[in-house]
Amino acid sequence: MSTPKLPSTERRQATVATGVPAAAICVALLAAAFFVLPFIALLAGITWQDVPGLLTSQAALDALWLSLRTSIVSTAICVVLGVPLALLLARTDFAGRTLTRSIVLVPMVIPPVVAGIILTEAFGRRGLIGEHLSAIGIDIAFTTVAVVMAQTFVALPFMVTTLESHLSSSGQHYERTAQSLGASKWRTFSTITLPLLRPGLISGAVLTFARALGEFGATITFAGSLQGTTRTMPLEIYLARETDPASAVALSLVLILVAIMVIAIAYFRPQRGKGS
């Protein structure tokens, strides 16, 4: 005789009651409050009738458009560079793999300003590579290209770590089976590995885009703050904070809403119903 199933709500309550100690629930609520209360304070501090005028200023529109298009470009670059790099780190055993992984992760832990200094030393007008580029008329620093490079440098590790973790957990049995049946490495990669990577690729792209959208320190150090060229939304918020706090709050709300929408699109997909 089969055991009767509890309704989904009762099952969830039973799981909470038996699986999570009360003390942990209290701490979790405290952590949630720590995140939620600042957003409530932000909303309470906005003079809503002034918001349309603040958000439609030319400086705000230029910064928002620049942030969106550079973040999209840098995310695309991170996908192109991140998939092969994650595949190399997850599926290939070579001398120096640990060192390579450590170098890839460095931009995640160093201050963004340091990342900007690194890029300046490499690609600035007097940098190791930038000096030679400047000699032939190519200047990268203080251009929109520098913004994309700064965003890519700090965001690429999020793509690589997400994909590497997904590759490590998914195993290689499907790929081995395909190759044992005569499929080439490229055919196996394009028809099996990439489709299996899709969930990790979506998660990595979301994290990468969000990180690029919020990039500040490396951008202002390497690209400067030129309206319409390198002044992204975080830089515009920083400058507005000094002269017009109300505008800074309104612009912060826009950046938060964009980030929430991106995350919601990626993570809050309808779940398929499970059969009984």
XYZ file of C-alpha atoms in Angstrom:
276
model
C 0.000 0.000 0.000
C 1.500 3.338 -1.060
C 2.069 6.098 1.461
C -0.198 9.129 0.855
C 1.630 12.240 -0.353
C 1.426 15.506 1.521
C 0.340 18.619 -0.362
C 3.281 20.683 -1.610
C 2.785 23.426 1.019
C 2.763 20.903 3.856
C 5.843 19.194 2.425
C 7.704 22.501 2.361
C 6.652 23.271 5.956
C 7.736 19.825 7.075
C 11.090 20.283 5.391
C 11.657 23.598 7.130
C 10.520 22.190 10.454
C 12.734 19.109 10.340
C 15.699 20.261 8.259
C 16.562 23.762 9.498
C 17.205 24.615 13.178
C 15.282 27.572 14.573
C 18.536 29.403 15.346
C 19.593 29.104 11.688
C 16.244 30.493 10.565
C 16.688 33.513 12.863
C 20.170 34.184 11.506
C 18.869 33.775 7.940
C 16.141 36.334 8.612
C 18.759 38.689 10.026
C 20.855 38.238 6.886
C 17.807 38.893 4.701
C 17.061 42.054 6.660
C 20.652 43.179 6.181
C 20.108 43.037 2.421
C 16.538 44.325 2.274
C 16.675 47.305 4.652
C 19.165 49.357 2.576
C 16.902 48.996 -0.457
C 13.932 50.155 1.596
C 15.980 53.127 2.767
C 16.887 53.927 -0.840
C 13.246 53.893 -1.909
C 12.247 56.021 1.076
C 14.886 58.618 0.215
C 13.682 59.209 -3.347
C 11.631 62.287 -4.221
C 9.514 60.510 -6.780
C 8.167 63.593 -8.578
C 11.739 64.588 -9.453
C 12.726 61.159 -10.800
C 11.565 61.618 -14.449
C 13.573 64.800 -14.839
C 16.648 63.314 -13.203
C 16.601 60.180 -15.331
C 16.032 61.951 -18.643
C 18.971 64.316 -18.376
C 21.482 63.979 -21.186
C 24.254 62.902 -18.806
C 22.106 60.137 -17.316
C 20.964 58.847 -20.707
C 24.504 58.878 -22.082
C 25.809 56.981 -19.046
C 23.024 54.393 -19.130
C 23.366 53.740 -22.856
C 27.161 53.494 -22.596
C 26.914 51.070 -19.646
C 24.420 48.818 -21.405
C 26.233 48.576 -24.719
C 29.710 48.124 -23.243
C 28.431 45.515 -20.790
C 26.798 43.580 -23.619
C 29.992 43.682 -25.676
C 32.203 42.663 -22.749
C 29.817 39.813 -21.877
C 29.996 38.531 -25.450
C 33.796 38.693 -25.320
C 33.778 36.819 -21.999
C 31.653 34.069 -23.548
C 34.029 33.716 -26.519
C 37.132 33.693 -24.307
C 35.645 31.983 -21.258
C 34.303 28.793 -22.841
C 37.673 27.596 -24.253
C 39.544 28.697 -21.118
C 37.112 26.918 -18.791
C 37.257 23.831 -21.000
C 41.057 23.879 -20.848
C 41.117 24.207 -17.058
C 38.399 21.618 -16.433
C 39.245 18.951 -18.989
C 43.009 19.218 -19.566
C 45.781 18.234 -17.198
C 48.864 20.298 -18.011
C 51.853 21.706 -16.172
C 50.973 25.070 -14.667
C 47.219 24.527 -14.568
C 47.003 25.587 -10.914
C 49.036 28.709 -11.633
C 46.882 29.521 -14.654
C 43.702 29.126 -12.617
C 45.145 31.358 -9.893
C 45.989 34.090 -12.392
C 42.502 33.894 -13.879
C 40.980 34.339 -10.417
C 43.198 37.282 -9.407
C 40.844 39.987 -10.812
C 38.089 38.655 -8.527
C 40.043 39.380 -5.343
C 42.204 42.427 -6.071
C 40.724 45.946 -5.707
C 39.278 47.160 -9.028
C 41.590 50.179 -8.924
C 44.554 47.792 -8.969
C 43.023 46.089 -12.012
C 42.881 49.491 -13.681
C 46.540 50.139 -12.886
C 47.478 46.738 -14.338
C 45.632 47.527 -17.559
C 47.231 50.979 -17.718
C 50.706 49.504 -17.317
C 49.969 47.089 -20.151
C 47.822 49.088 -22.568
C 48.264 52.731 -21.531
C 50.040 55.143 -23.835
C 53.317 54.448 -22.021
C 52.486 50.832 -21.202
C 54.312 47.710 -22.263
C 51.976 47.072 -25.209
C 50.213 50.408 -25.441
C 53.426 52.280 -26.202
C 53.918 50.282 -29.403
C 50.251 50.642 -30.340
C 50.428 54.384 -29.749
C 53.426 54.592 -32.084
C 51.224 53.381 -34.948
C 48.336 55.644 -33.989
C 46.261 53.288 -31.849
C 45.389 54.652 -28.410
C 43.299 52.488 -26.096
C 43.335 54.300 -22.755
C 40.548 56.847 -22.198
C 38.405 55.418 -24.997
C 35.263 53.297 -25.074
C 37.475 50.324 -25.954
C 39.220 50.823 -22.609
C 35.848 50.606 -20.856
C 35.125 47.265 -22.538
C 38.597 45.979 -21.684
C 38.241 46.989 -18.032
C 34.833 45.317 -17.793
C 36.107 42.174 -19.507
C 39.175 41.953 -17.276
C 37.173 42.016 -14.030
C 34.187 39.990 -15.297
C 35.872 37.147 -17.206
C 36.779 35.194 -14.032
C 33.060 34.893 -13.188
C 32.391 33.272 -16.544
C 35.375 30.923 -16.285
C 34.694 29.745 -12.730
C 30.997 29.167 -13.434
C 31.677 27.146 -16.568
C 34.572 25.224 -15.035
C 32.405 24.214 -12.083
C 29.645 23.102 -14.439
C 32.064 21.130 -16.597
C 33.611 19.423 -13.588
C 30.231 18.343 -12.224
C 28.770 17.161 -15.536
C 31.434 14.532 -16.223
C 32.714 13.399 -19.614
C 30.851 10.161 -20.277
C 28.665 11.622 -23.062
C 31.695 13.066 -24.842
C 33.643 9.804 -24.489
C 30.716 7.821 -25.849
C 30.413 10.127 -28.865
C 34.132 9.924 -29.630
C 34.096 6.142 -29.243
C 31.423 6.101 -31.962
C 33.673 8.048 -34.303
C 32.669 11.670 -33.692
C 35.479 14.190 -34.051
C 36.495 16.414 -31.141
C 34.920 19.472 -32.761
C 31.657 17.640 -33.521
C 31.560 16.323 -29.950
C 32.171 19.815 -28.594
C 29.550 21.509 -30.774
C 26.793 18.885 -30.483
C 27.262 17.570 -26.925
C 29.501 19.724 -24.755
C 28.000 23.092 -25.685
C 24.349 22.010 -25.203
C 25.273 20.505 -21.829
C 26.968 23.794 -20.948
C 23.858 25.900 -21.571
C 22.725 26.237 -17.910
C 26.236 27.155 -16.807
C 26.620 29.475 -19.779
C 23.432 31.346 -18.874
C 24.463 31.671 -15.235
C 27.954 32.764 -16.185
C 26.654 35.330 -18.677
C 24.316 36.803 -16.068
C 27.082 37.119 -13.484
C 29.441 38.532 -16.091
C 26.950 41.116 -17.327
C 26.070 42.180 -13.786
C 29.740 42.536 -12.860
C 30.495 44.504 -16.017
C 27.488 46.755 -15.476
C 28.655 47.653 -11.978
C 32.351 48.071 -12.774
C 33.814 51.310 -11.404
C 37.414 51.253 -10.156
C 39.171 49.725 -13.168
C 37.119 51.885 -15.533
C 37.882 55.231 -13.933
C 41.569 54.326 -13.597
C 42.122 52.996 -17.114
C 39.405 54.737 -19.151
C 38.741 57.954 -17.250
C 35.373 59.707 -17.083
C 34.457 61.381 -20.360
C 30.727 61.920 -20.906
C 29.411 59.799 -23.756
C 32.755 58.044 -24.196
C 33.898 56.430 -20.941
C 31.553 57.708 -18.219
C 29.433 54.682 -17.405
C 26.520 54.684 -15.000
C 28.586 53.881 -11.869
C 30.891 56.794 -12.674
C 27.934 59.114 -13.288
C 26.459 58.076 -9.934
C 29.754 58.767 -8.191
C 30.058 62.230 -9.721
C 26.405 63.050 -9.058
C 26.825 62.022 -5.418
C 29.176 64.969 -4.928
C 26.970 67.620 -6.537
C 23.382 66.282 -6.664
C 22.639 63.498 -4.155
C 19.019 63.183 -5.322
C 20.172 62.449 -8.855
C 22.662 59.865 -7.559
C 19.889 58.059 -5.674
C 17.619 58.028 -8.735
C 20.402 56.734 -10.978
C 21.264 54.057 -8.414
C 17.663 52.881 -8.560
C 17.881 52.508 -12.339
C 21.063 50.450 -12.090
C 19.482 48.240 -9.423
C 16.345 47.690 -11.508
C 18.393 46.743 -14.581
C 20.415 44.247 -12.535
C 17.262 42.760 -10.989
C 15.643 42.340 -14.408
C 18.709 40.589 -15.812
C 18.919 38.207 -12.872
C 15.173 37.560 -12.926
C 15.205 36.702 -16.625
C 18.005 34.193 -16.107
C 17.076 32.567 -12.806
C 13.347 32.854 -12.246
C 12.129 30.697 -15.092
C 8.840 28.780 -14.671
C 9.445 25.295 -13.317
C 7.994 22.343 -15.134
C 5.458 20.375 -13.224
C 6.599 17.001 -11.972
C 4.565 13.914 -12.480
C 3.199 12.109 -9.441
